[in-house]
XYZ file of C-alpha atoms in Angstrom:
307
model
C 11.628 -19.227 -28.671
C 10.523 -22.653 -28.221
C 13.178 -23.591 -31.365
C 16.015 -22.040 -29.785
C 15.641 -23.213 -26.291
C 14.948 -26.919 -28.134
C 18.492 -26.577 -29.847
C 20.080 -25.468 -26.820
C 18.860 -28.457 -24.669
C 19.931 -30.751 -27.518
C 23.216 -29.086 -27.653
C 23.773 -29.349 -23.795
C 26.183 -31.406 -21.893
C 26.667 -32.744 -18.506
C 29.481 -30.417 -18.437
C 27.632 -27.471 -19.976
C 23.708 -26.792 -19.741
C 23.275 -24.253 -22.398
C 19.295 -24.440 -21.722
C 19.760 -23.557 -18.055
C 21.972 -20.678 -18.469
C 19.862 -19.266 -21.114
C 16.702 -19.536 -18.709
C 18.817 -18.058 -15.832
C 20.436 -15.334 -17.617
C 19.956 -12.026 -16.191
C 18.846 -8.945 -18.183
C 20.391 -5.435 -17.692
C 17.449 -4.855 -15.011
C 18.594 -8.295 -13.491
C 15.391 -9.836 -14.365
C 15.656 -13.728 -15.580
C 13.662 -14.919 -18.644
C 10.581 -15.948 -16.746
C 10.084 -12.505 -15.293
C 10.272 -10.717 -18.346
C 7.856 -13.064 -19.738
C 5.577 -11.983 -16.829
C 6.315 -8.488 -17.087
C 4.922 -8.469 -20.709
C 2.029 -10.648 -19.774
C 3.032 -13.452 -22.388
C 1.476 -16.008 -20.826
C 1.898 -18.516 -23.464
C 5.846 -18.165 -23.303
C 5.263 -18.262 -19.310
C 3.344 -21.482 -19.619
C 6.288 -22.648 -22.049
C 9.020 -21.880 -19.256
C 7.287 -23.228 -16.456
C 5.818 -26.561 -18.000
C 8.330 -27.683 -20.634
C 11.443 -26.295 -19.093
C 10.665 -26.431 -15.564
C 12.122 -22.850 -15.162
C 13.143 -22.031 -11.199
C 9.767 -20.985 -9.904
C 11.758 -19.499 -6.880
C 14.472 -17.184 -8.692
C 14.549 -13.784 -7.597
C 15.544 -11.190 -9.853
C 18.744 -9.506 -8.702
C 17.962 -5.862 -7.596
C 14.427 -6.345 -5.508
C 14.552 -9.983 -4.860
C 10.984 -10.271 -6.277
C 9.349 -13.354 -7.353
C 7.541 -14.620 -10.396
C 4.446 -13.504 -8.419
C 5.927 -10.071 -7.657
C 6.457 -9.445 -10.998
C 2.978 -10.372 -12.039
C 1.526 -7.845 -9.537
C 3.652 -4.981 -10.439
C 2.625 -5.004 -13.843
C -0.864 -6.458 -13.329
C -0.213 -9.387 -15.643
C -3.218 -11.126 -14.997
C -3.137 -13.974 -17.537
C 0.424 -14.750 -16.207
C -0.826 -14.723 -12.665
C -3.162 -17.291 -13.874
C -0.580 -19.559 -15.366
C 1.113 -19.199 -12.017
C -1.527 -20.553 -10.139
C -1.690 -23.744 -12.605
C 2.054 -24.473 -11.952
C 1.912 -23.955 -7.994
C 4.346 -20.749 -8.414
C 2.706 -18.210 -6.365
C 4.595 -17.407 -3.417
C 3.544 -15.403 -0.075
C 6.903 -14.677 0.508
C 7.689 -10.685 0.653
C 10.679 -9.137 -1.545
C 13.911 -7.343 -0.431
C 11.877 -4.345 0.617
C 9.329 -6.685 2.615
C 6.820 -5.839 0.094
C 4.277 -8.366 -0.904
C 2.570 -9.037 -4.009
C -0.387 -7.351 -2.669
C 1.784 -4.261 -1.888
C 3.215 -4.346 -5.401
C -0.326 -4.672 -6.745
C -1.689 -1.685 -4.734
C 1.082 0.751 -6.105
C -0.119 0.083 -9.591
C -3.137 2.345 -10.794
C -4.740 -0.711 -12.640
C -3.873 -3.070 -9.742
C -7.580 -3.347 -8.608
C -7.609 -5.914 -11.238
C -5.048 -8.376 -9.488
C -5.949 -7.343 -5.910
C -8.898 -9.422 -6.079
C -7.503 -12.363 -7.636
C -4.699 -12.465 -5.309
C -6.946 -12.138 -1.946
C -9.455 -15.002 -3.249
C -6.018 -17.247 -4.232
C -4.639 -16.513 -0.670
C -8.183 -17.640 0.752
C -8.619 -20.400 -1.408
C -5.048 -21.640 -0.341
C -5.405 -20.912 3.547
C -8.533 -23.245 3.715
C -6.959 -25.997 1.895
C -3.877 -25.939 3.944
C -5.230 -27.191 7.578
C -5.072 -30.709 5.914
C -1.656 -29.970 4.771
C 1.651 -29.069 5.947
C 0.807 -26.405 8.651
C 4.239 -25.105 8.431
C 3.542 -23.550 4.983
C 4.062 -19.697 4.261
C 0.388 -19.041 3.753
C -0.484 -20.264 7.487
C 2.583 -19.101 9.341
C 2.569 -15.162 7.966
C -0.015 -12.524 8.325
C -2.749 -12.532 5.730
C -1.080 -10.479 2.820
C -3.820 -7.658 3.393
C -1.909 -6.783 6.618
C 1.366 -7.646 5.483
C 3.957 -4.598 6.538
C 6.856 -3.603 4.451
C 10.102 -2.011 5.668
C 7.839 1.400 6.207
C 5.354 -0.704 8.170
C 3.372 0.352 5.196
C 0.214 -2.122 4.819
C -1.062 -2.668 0.936
C -4.012 -0.320 2.022
C -1.431 2.575 2.860
C 0.462 1.794 -0.328
C -2.941 2.504 -2.338
C -3.909 5.257 -0.270
C -0.447 7.200 -0.609
C -0.516 6.550 -4.654
C -4.183 7.761 -4.773
C -5.534 4.674 -6.255
C -8.890 4.834 -5.193
C -10.127 1.522 -7.394
C -7.626 -0.238 -5.269
C -8.676 1.395 -1.933
C -12.177 0.018 -2.510
C -11.032 -3.422 -3.411
C -8.721 -3.814 -0.588
C -11.390 -2.547 1.663
C -13.517 -5.570 0.594
C -11.155 -8.130 2.109
C -11.675 -10.148 5.229
C -9.570 -9.931 7.994
C -8.170 -6.245 6.911
C -6.998 -4.504 10.106
C -8.341 -0.982 9.719
C -6.163 0.102 13.124
C -2.767 -0.411 11.437
C -0.171 1.892 12.024
C 2.900 2.445 9.919
C 6.549 2.876 11.692
C 5.835 6.594 12.904
C 2.208 5.586 14.518
C 0.507 7.066 11.640
C -3.135 5.552 10.690
C -4.617 5.408 7.130
C -6.026 8.771 7.972
C -2.682 10.422 8.681
C -1.541 8.719 5.372
C -4.496 10.580 3.412
C -3.922 13.433 5.038
C 0.104 13.917 4.078
C -0.558 12.569 0.517
C -3.867 14.969 0.188
C -5.906 11.724 -1.404
C -9.211 13.371 -1.288
C -11.323 10.824 -2.871
C -9.499 7.886 -1.096
C -10.296 10.059 2.576
C -13.888 10.593 1.239
C -14.433 6.924 0.649
C -12.956 5.868 3.783
C -15.081 8.518 6.042
C -18.269 7.585 4.124
C -18.346 3.870 3.172
C -16.099 2.366 5.663
C -16.004 3.977 9.554
C -19.173 6.180 8.719
C -19.934 6.127 12.603
C -16.679 6.366 14.051
C -14.328 9.553 14.926
C -12.227 8.365 17.554
C -9.352 7.272 14.909
C -9.167 10.711 13.995
C -7.812 11.775 17.602
C -5.046 9.343 17.315
C -1.726 10.682 17.632
C 1.347 9.461 15.995
C 4.704 9.400 17.280
C 5.143 13.130 17.092
C 1.762 13.505 18.604
C 0.345 14.938 15.400
C -3.466 14.213 14.697
C -4.621 13.981 11.348
C -5.456 17.930 11.181
C -1.959 18.657 12.330
C -0.559 16.592 9.373
C -2.877 18.109 6.638
C -2.400 21.698 8.166
C 1.598 21.169 7.819
C 1.231 20.121 4.211
C -1.570 22.940 3.161
C -4.237 20.403 2.649
C -7.238 22.329 3.157
C -9.785 19.974 1.336
C -8.491 17.139 3.828
C -9.225 19.826 6.587
C -12.560 20.353 5.659
C -13.401 16.541 5.175
C -12.083 15.800 8.556
C -14.368 18.668 9.782
C -17.210 17.861 8.328
C -16.844 14.286 9.794
C -16.564 15.699 13.185
C -19.863 17.900 12.633
C -21.740 14.806 12.382
C -20.817 13.437 15.647
C -20.927 14.597 19.278
C -17.234 14.957 19.713
C -16.069 18.804 20.292
C -14.808 20.083 17.320
C -12.838 22.538 19.181
C -11.085 20.068 21.442
C -10.324 18.626 18.613
C -8.567 21.606 17.002
C -6.493 22.522 20.145
C -4.882 19.297 20.521
C -1.307 19.894 20.969
C 1.655 17.771 19.127
C 5.292 17.255 20.590
C 6.210 20.802 19.966
C 2.993 22.389 21.777
C 1.387 23.277 18.473
C -2.060 22.749 17.273
C -3.143 22.440 13.821
C -3.998 26.417 13.461
C -0.500 27.192 15.292
C 1.021 25.197 12.266
C -0.978 26.727 9.229
C -0.182 29.982 10.613
C 3.534 29.034 11.041
C 3.584 27.540 7.703
C 1.887 30.248 5.758
C -1.312 28.627 4.757
C -3.635 31.130 5.278
C -6.345 29.884 3.551
C -6.640 27.181 6.020
C -6.401 30.148 8.728
C -9.253 31.686 7.046
C -11.446 28.456 7.097
C -10.982 28.292 10.550
C -11.476 31.809 11.544
C -14.033 32.922 8.913
C -16.016 29.593 8.053
C -16.013 28.299 11.220
C -15.847 31.057 13.491
C -13.698 29.375 15.902
C -11.763 33.042 16.942
C -10.999 31.125 20.154
C -8.107 29.628 18.112
C -6.389 33.115 18.374
C -6.203 32.976 22.127
C -4.645 29.322 21.957
C -1.384 28.843 23.177
C 1.631 26.452 22.403
C 3.898 25.310 24.985
C 6.115 28.701 25.175
C 2.826 30.327 25.946
C 2.686 31.956 22.280
C -0.488 32.820 20.234
C -0.739 32.477 16.690
C -0.054 35.915 16.199
C 3.261 35.423 18.274
C 4.228 32.721 15.694
């Protein structure tokens, strides 16, 4: 590649810069040469393009508006990330979907390898910047760990929805992590677990992080759904069991939790009956012996039998 690029440089004229055209040329996926090298983690080529040929560090791809660091995060290209750091080519900006590099790393099953590196680098840059230009992106923007994309998803939400437990574990180590973050529909991280049936992620969150807290489980989203409503709506019985186990460890009233109503006037038991998830119905009645749920009414005075 170096031979080819040197030849293009030699043949360039003030009127026609063949080297620049080659470096900026987009492939069928809308990616320039630098992005392709990063995607495949060809770190020596990345270094060559940035160092010798002065490739544009701020050049975005055509489809997603991804910068070089986004590509490195998406494909977990650790070696290329090291090169980007050496050339001051790590941006904290978001792409067209408002995804930061941390969002993209969290969506990769092996992204945990990249997450720790990126968080450490951001921390280092923020500590250095008070003595530099205070208008830099790292100082003006929220920490990447709490950045929101178009769906108001944080990187942690992305990792949970993707069922990437090791990414979740790595993200939970970060300083300044906002555990009370909500998405565009006021869903908490527990709602996300309930929706996507990410059992191991939920188990880790309940046991490792918020061991003594049950208040977040009572939070209602924009439809007034608690985590139990969401789990029952999707038939995720193992999620239901984990939430119940958590409540049984506290002084909170399990029955008062299970009878909370959403905007339609339904509690989780109503929803399980309507959706036909009889394994959840049986669990409430047989295992938990909450026969009183049979008498619980919706907003139109219907019991589960009416529904």
